[in-house]
CSV table of C-alpha atoms (C1' of nucleotides) in Angstrom, one decimal:
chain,number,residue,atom,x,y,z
A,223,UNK,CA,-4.2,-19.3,-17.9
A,224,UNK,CA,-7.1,-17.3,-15.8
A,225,UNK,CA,-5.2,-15.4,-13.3
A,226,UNK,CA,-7.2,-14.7,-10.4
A,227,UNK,CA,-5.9,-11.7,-7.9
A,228,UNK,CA,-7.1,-10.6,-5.0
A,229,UNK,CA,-6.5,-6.4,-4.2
A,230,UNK,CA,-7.3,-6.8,-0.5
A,231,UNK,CA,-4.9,-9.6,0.3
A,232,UNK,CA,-2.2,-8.6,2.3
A,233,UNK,CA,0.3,-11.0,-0.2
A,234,UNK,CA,1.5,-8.3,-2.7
A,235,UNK,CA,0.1,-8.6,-6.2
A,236,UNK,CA,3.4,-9.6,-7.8
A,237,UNK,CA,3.8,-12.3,-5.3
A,238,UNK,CA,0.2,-13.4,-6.2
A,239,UNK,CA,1.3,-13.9,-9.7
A,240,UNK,CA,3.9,-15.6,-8.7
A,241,UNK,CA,2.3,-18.2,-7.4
A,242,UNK,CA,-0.5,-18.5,-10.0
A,243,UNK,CA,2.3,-19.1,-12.3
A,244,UNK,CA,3.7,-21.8,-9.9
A,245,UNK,CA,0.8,-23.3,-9.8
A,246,UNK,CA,0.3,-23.6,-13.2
A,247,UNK,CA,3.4,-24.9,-13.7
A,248,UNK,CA,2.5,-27.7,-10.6
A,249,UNK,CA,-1.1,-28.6,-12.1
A,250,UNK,CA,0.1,-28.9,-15.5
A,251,UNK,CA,-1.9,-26.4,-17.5
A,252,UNK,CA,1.3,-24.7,-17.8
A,253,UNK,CA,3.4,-26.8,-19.5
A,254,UNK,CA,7.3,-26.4,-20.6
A,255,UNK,CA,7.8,-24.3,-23.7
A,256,UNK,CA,4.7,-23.0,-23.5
A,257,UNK,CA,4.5,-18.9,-23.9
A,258,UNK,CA,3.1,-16.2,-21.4
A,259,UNK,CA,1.8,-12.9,-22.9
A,260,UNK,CA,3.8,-10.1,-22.8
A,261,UNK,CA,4.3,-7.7,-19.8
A,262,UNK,CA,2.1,-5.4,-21.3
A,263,UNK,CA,-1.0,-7.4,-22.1
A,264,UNK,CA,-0.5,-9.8,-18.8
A,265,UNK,CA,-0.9,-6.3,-17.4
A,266,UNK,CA,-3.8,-4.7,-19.2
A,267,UNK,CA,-5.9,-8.0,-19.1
A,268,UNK,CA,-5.8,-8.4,-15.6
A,269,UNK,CA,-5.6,-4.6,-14.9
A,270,UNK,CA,-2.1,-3.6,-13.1
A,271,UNK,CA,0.9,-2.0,-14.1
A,272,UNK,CA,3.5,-3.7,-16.6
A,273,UNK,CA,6.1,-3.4,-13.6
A,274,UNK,CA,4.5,-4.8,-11.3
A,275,UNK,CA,4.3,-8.1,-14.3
A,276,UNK,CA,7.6,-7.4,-14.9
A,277,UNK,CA,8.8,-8.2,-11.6
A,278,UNK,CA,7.0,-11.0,-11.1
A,279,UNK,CA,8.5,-12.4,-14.1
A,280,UNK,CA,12.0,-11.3,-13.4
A,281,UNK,CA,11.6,-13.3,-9.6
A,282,UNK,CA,10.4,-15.9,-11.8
A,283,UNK,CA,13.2,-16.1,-14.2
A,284,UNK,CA,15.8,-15.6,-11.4
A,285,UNK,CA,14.5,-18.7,-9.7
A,286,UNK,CA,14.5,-20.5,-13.3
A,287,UNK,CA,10.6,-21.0,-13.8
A,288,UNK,CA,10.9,-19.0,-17.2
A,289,UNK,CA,13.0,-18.1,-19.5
A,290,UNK,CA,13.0,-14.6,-21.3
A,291,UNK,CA,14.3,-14.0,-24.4
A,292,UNK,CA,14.0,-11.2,-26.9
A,293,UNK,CA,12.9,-12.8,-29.6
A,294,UNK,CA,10.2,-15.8,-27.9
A,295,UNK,CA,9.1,-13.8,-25.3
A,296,UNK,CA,8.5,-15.5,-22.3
A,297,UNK,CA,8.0,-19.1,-22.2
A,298,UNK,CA,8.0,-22.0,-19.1
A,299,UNK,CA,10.9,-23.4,-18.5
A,300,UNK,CA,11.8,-25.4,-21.5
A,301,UNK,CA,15.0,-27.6,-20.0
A,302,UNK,CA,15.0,-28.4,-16.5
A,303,UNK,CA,12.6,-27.4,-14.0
A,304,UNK,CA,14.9,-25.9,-10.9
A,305,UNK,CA,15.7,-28.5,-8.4
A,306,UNK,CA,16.3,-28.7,-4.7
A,307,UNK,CA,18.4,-26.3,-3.8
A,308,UNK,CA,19.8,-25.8,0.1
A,309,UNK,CA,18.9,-21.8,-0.4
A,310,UNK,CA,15.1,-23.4,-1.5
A,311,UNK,CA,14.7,-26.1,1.4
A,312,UNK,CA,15.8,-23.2,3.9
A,313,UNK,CA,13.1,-21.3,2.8
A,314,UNK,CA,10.9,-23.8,2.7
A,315,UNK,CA,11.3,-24.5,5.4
A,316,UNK,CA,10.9,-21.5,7.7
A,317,UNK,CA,7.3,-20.9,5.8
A,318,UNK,CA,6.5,-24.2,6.9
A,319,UNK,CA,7.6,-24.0,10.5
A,320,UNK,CA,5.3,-21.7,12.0
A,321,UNK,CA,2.0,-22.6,9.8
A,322,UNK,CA,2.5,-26.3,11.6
A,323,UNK,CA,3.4,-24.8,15.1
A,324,UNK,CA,-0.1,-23.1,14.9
A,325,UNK,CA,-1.9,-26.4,13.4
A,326,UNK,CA,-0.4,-28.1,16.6
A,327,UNK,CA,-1.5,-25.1,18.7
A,328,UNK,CA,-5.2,-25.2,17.3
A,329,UNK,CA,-5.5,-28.7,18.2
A,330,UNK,CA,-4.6,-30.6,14.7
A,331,UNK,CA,-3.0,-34.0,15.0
A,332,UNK,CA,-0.2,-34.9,12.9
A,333,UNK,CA,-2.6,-37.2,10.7
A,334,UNK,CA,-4.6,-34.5,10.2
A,335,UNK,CA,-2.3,-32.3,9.2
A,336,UNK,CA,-0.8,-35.2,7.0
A,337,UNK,CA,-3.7,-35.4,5.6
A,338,UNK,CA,-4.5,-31.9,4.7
A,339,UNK,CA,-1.6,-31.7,2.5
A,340,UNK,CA,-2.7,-34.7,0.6
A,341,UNK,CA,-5.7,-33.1,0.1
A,342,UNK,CA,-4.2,-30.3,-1.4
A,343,UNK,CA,-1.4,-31.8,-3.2
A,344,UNK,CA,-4.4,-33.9,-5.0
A,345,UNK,CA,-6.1,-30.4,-5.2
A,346,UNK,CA,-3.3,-28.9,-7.7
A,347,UNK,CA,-2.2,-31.7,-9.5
A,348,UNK,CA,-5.6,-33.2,-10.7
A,349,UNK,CA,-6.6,-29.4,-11.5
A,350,UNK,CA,-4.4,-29.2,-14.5
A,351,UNK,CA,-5.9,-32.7,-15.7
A,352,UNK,CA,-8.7,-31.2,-17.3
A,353,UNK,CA,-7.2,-28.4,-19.4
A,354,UNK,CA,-4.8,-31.1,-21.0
B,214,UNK,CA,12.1,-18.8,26.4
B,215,UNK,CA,15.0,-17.5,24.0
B,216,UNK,CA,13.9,-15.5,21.2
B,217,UNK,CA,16.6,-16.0,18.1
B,218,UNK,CA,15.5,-12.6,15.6
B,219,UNK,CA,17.0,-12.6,12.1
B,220,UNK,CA,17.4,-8.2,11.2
B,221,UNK,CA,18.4,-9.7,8.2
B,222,UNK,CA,14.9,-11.2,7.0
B,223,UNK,CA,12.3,-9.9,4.4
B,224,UNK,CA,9.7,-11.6,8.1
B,225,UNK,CA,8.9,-8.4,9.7
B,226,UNK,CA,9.8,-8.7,13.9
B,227,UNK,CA,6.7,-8.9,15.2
B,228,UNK,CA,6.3,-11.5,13.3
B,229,UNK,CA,9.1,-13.7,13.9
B,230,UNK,CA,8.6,-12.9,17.5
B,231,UNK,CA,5.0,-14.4,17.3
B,232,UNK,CA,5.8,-17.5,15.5
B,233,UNK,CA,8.2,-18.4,18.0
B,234,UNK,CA,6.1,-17.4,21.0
B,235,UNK,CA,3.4,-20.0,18.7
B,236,UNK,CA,6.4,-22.9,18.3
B,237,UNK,CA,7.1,-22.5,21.9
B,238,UNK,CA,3.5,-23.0,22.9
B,239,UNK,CA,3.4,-26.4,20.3
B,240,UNK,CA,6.6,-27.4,21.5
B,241,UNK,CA,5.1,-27.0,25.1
B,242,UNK,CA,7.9,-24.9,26.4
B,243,UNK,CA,5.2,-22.5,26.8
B,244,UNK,CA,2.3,-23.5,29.2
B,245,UNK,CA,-1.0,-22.6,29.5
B,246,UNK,CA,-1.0,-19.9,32.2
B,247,UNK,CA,2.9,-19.6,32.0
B,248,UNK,CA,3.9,-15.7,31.8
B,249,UNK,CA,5.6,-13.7,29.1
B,250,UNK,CA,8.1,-10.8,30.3
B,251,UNK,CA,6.5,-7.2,30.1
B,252,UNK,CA,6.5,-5.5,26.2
B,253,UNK,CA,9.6,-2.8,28.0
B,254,UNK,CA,11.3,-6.0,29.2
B,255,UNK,CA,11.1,-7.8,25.7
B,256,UNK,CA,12.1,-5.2,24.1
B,257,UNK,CA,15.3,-4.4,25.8
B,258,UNK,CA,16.4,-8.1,26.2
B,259,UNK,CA,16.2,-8.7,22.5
B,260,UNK,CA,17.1,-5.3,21.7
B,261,UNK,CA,13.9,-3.6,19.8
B,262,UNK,CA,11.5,-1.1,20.2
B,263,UNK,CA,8.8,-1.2,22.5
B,264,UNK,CA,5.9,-0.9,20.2
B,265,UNK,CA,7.1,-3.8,18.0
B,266,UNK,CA,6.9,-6.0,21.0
B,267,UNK,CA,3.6,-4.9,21.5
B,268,UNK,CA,2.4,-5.3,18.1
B,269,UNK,CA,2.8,-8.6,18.3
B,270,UNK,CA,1.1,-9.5,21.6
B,271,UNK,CA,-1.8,-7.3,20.5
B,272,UNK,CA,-2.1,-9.8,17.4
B,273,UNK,CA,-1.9,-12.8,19.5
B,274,UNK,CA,-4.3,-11.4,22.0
B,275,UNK,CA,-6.4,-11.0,19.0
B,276,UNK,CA,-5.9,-14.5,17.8
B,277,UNK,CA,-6.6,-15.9,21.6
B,278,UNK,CA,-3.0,-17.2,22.0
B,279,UNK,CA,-2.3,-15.0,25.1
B,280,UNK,CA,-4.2,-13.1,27.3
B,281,UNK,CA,-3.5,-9.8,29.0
B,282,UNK,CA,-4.6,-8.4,32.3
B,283,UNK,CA,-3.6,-5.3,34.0
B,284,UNK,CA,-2.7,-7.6,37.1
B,285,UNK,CA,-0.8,-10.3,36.0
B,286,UNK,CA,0.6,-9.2,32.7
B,287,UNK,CA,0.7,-11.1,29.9
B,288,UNK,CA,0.4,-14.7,30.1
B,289,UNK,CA,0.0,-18.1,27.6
B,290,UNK,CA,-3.7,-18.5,27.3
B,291,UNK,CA,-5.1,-20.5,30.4
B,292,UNK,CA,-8.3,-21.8,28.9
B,293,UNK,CA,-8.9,-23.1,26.1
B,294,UNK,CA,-7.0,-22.1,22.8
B,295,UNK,CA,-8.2,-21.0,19.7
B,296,UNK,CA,-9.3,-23.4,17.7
B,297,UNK,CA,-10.2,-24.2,13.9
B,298,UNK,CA,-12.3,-21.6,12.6
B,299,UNK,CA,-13.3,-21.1,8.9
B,300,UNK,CA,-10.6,-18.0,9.0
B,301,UNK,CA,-7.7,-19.9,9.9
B,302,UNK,CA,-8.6,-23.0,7.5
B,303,UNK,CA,-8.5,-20.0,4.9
B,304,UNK,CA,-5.8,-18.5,5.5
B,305,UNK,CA,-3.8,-21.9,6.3
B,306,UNK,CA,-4.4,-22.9,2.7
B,307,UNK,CA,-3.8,-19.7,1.5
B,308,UNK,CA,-0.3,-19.8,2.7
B,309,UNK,CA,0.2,-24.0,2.1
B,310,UNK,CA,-0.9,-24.1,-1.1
B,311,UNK,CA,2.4,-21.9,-3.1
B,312,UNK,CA,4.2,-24.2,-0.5
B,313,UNK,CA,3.2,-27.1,-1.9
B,314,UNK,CA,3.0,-26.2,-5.6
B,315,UNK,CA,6.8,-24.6,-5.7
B,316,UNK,CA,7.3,-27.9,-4.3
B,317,UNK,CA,5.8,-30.4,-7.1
B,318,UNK,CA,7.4,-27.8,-9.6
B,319,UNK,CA,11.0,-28.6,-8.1
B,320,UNK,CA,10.4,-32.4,-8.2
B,321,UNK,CA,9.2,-33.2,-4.6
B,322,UNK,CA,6.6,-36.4,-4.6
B,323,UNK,CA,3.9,-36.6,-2.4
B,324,UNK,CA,5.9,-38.6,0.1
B,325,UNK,CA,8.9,-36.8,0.0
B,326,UNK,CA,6.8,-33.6,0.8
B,327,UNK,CA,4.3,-36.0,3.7
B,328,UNK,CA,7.8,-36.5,5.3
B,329,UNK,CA,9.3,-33.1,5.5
B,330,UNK,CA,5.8,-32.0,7.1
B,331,UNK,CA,6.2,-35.2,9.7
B,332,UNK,CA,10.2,-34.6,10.4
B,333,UNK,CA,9.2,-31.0,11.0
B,334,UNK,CA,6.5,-31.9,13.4
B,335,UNK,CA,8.2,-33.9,15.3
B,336,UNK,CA,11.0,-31.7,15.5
B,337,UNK,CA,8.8,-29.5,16.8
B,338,UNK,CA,6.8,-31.4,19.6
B,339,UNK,CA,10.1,-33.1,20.6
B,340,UNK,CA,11.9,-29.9,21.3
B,341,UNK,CA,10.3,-28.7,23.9
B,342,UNK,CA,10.4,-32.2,26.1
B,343,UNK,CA,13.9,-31.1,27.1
B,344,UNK,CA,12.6,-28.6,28.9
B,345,UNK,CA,10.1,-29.7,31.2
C,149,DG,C1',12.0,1.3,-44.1
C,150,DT,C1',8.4,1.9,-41.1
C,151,DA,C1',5.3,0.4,-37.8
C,152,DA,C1',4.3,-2.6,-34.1
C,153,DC,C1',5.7,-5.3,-31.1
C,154,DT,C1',9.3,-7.4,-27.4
C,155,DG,C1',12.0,-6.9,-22.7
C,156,DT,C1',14.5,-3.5,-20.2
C,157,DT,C1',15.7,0.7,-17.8
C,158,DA,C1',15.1,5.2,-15.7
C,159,DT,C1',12.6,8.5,-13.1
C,160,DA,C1',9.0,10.2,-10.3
C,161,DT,C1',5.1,9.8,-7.2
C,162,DA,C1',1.7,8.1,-3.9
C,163,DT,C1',0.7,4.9,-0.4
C,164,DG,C1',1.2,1.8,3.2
C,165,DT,C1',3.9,-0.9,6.5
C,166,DA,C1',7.7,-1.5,9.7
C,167,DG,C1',10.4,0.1,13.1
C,168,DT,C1',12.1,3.5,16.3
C,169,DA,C1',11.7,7.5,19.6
C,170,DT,C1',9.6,10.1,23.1
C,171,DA,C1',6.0,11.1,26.0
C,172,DA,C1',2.1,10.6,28.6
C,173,DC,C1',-2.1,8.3,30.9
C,174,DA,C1',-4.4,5.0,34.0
C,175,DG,C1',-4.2,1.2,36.8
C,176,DT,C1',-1.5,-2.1,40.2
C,177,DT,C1',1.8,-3.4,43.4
C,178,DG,C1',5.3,-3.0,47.0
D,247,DC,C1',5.1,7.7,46.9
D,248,DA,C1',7.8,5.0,43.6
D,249,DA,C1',8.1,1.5,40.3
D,250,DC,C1',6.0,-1.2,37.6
D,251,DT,C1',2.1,-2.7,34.2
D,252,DG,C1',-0.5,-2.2,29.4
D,253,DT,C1',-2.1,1.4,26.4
D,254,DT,C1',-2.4,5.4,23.5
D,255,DA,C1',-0.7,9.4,20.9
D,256,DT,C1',2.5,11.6,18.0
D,257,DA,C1',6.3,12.1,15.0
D,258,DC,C1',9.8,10.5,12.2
D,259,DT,C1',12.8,7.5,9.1
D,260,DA,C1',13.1,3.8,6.0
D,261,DC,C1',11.5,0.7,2.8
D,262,DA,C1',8.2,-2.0,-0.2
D,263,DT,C1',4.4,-1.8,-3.2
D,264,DA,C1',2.2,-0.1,-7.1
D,265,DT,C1',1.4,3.2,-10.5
D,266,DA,C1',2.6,6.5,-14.3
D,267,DT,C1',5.2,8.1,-18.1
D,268,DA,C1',9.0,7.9,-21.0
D,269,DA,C1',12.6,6.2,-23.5
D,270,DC,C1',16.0,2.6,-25.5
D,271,DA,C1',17.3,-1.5,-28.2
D,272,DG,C1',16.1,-5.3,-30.5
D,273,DT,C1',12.8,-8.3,-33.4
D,274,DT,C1',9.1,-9.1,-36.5
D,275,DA,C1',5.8,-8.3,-40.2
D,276,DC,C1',4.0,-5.5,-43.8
DNA sequence: GTAACTGTTATATATGTAGTATAACAGTTG
DNA sequence: CAACTGTTATACTACATATATAACAGTTAC
């Protein structure tokens, strides 16, 4: 797991890892069961502070990615993944809304933008296929 | 052009107020040329400070959604609208791709997701044919 | 038992962003 | 001249981000 941040982004570094995580999760490399390093060596090998890991995995844990425990650590999601929640499609949904508005503004058509998530859906779940 | 704010939202104002002025220019309630009240006016109809209106017409001035002239105000672009440069592309992605990934995590297929992106297109280029 | 680790909590600080408030300037319009 | 326009400057509050240091409680290995 090669976490990649970026300190300019305007996305705030917890949020980054986040999604790495996510992603992880999505491409398969991270599988369920399988362990993260602790808060304090997630921190030191990628150089920020153990609260700002910490919160990243508590987000985590609170929307059922991982699971924490005192003795394991912290490990994917062994049981099952968290589903499709109303709370989960509404916010889905209002991050989607205005990154199609502009795609319609710049001129996209809807096949394009069809196919720009199939791209990218391919994108994250062949990534993972590799590492297996 | 009614502007709906959630206080309650971790999306600062500016920006919810420039994603909807963007969905109302892809749902073509907003037309090229077609004027946007005055950053005092704004302000006091949906009750918020002056400079947070003009935060975010200074961003989509930047962006080439609008333009603004001392004589006329502030207006819907007239020519033609931004378009798709390298910058957007990246940061589209940037933002689509946690989207998509949270979404394989919680058990969406490819078609599933396809659809949501093509009801909420045509939710959006339907909405504003009421209006004309 | 002690040492080294785990997540967790508390406190403090620095920094940046968001939002409001008030005021003024320069230009346009009626 | 009066009333509007966008624009700029300044000041302030509030909050989120990120770091730093420290401690606590539990687990694991020697």
């Amino acid at each position: 797991m090669i976490i990649q941040l970026d300190m300019q982004s305007d996305v705030p570094i917890y949020n980054q890892l986040m999604n790495q995580i996510i992603e992880g999760i999505a491409s398969g490399s991270l599988k369920p069961g399988d362990p993260l390093p602790s808060v304090r060596s997630m921190a030191s090998d990628i150089g920020i502070n153990l609260h700002t890991v910490n919160k990243a995995y508590t987000l985590l844990k609170q929307e059922g990615f991982i699971q924490i425990h005192r003795q394991k650590g912290v490990v994917i999601q062994p049981d099952t993944m968290p589903g499709i929640t109303p709370e989960y499609q509404d916010k889905r949904n209002a991050y989607l809304k205005p990154i199609i508005a502009e795609a319609i503004c710049r001129g996209l058509s809807e096949e394009q933008l069809l196919q720009i998530v199939r791209d990218m859906h391919n994108e994250i779940t062949q990534t993972g296929e590799e590492n297996v």
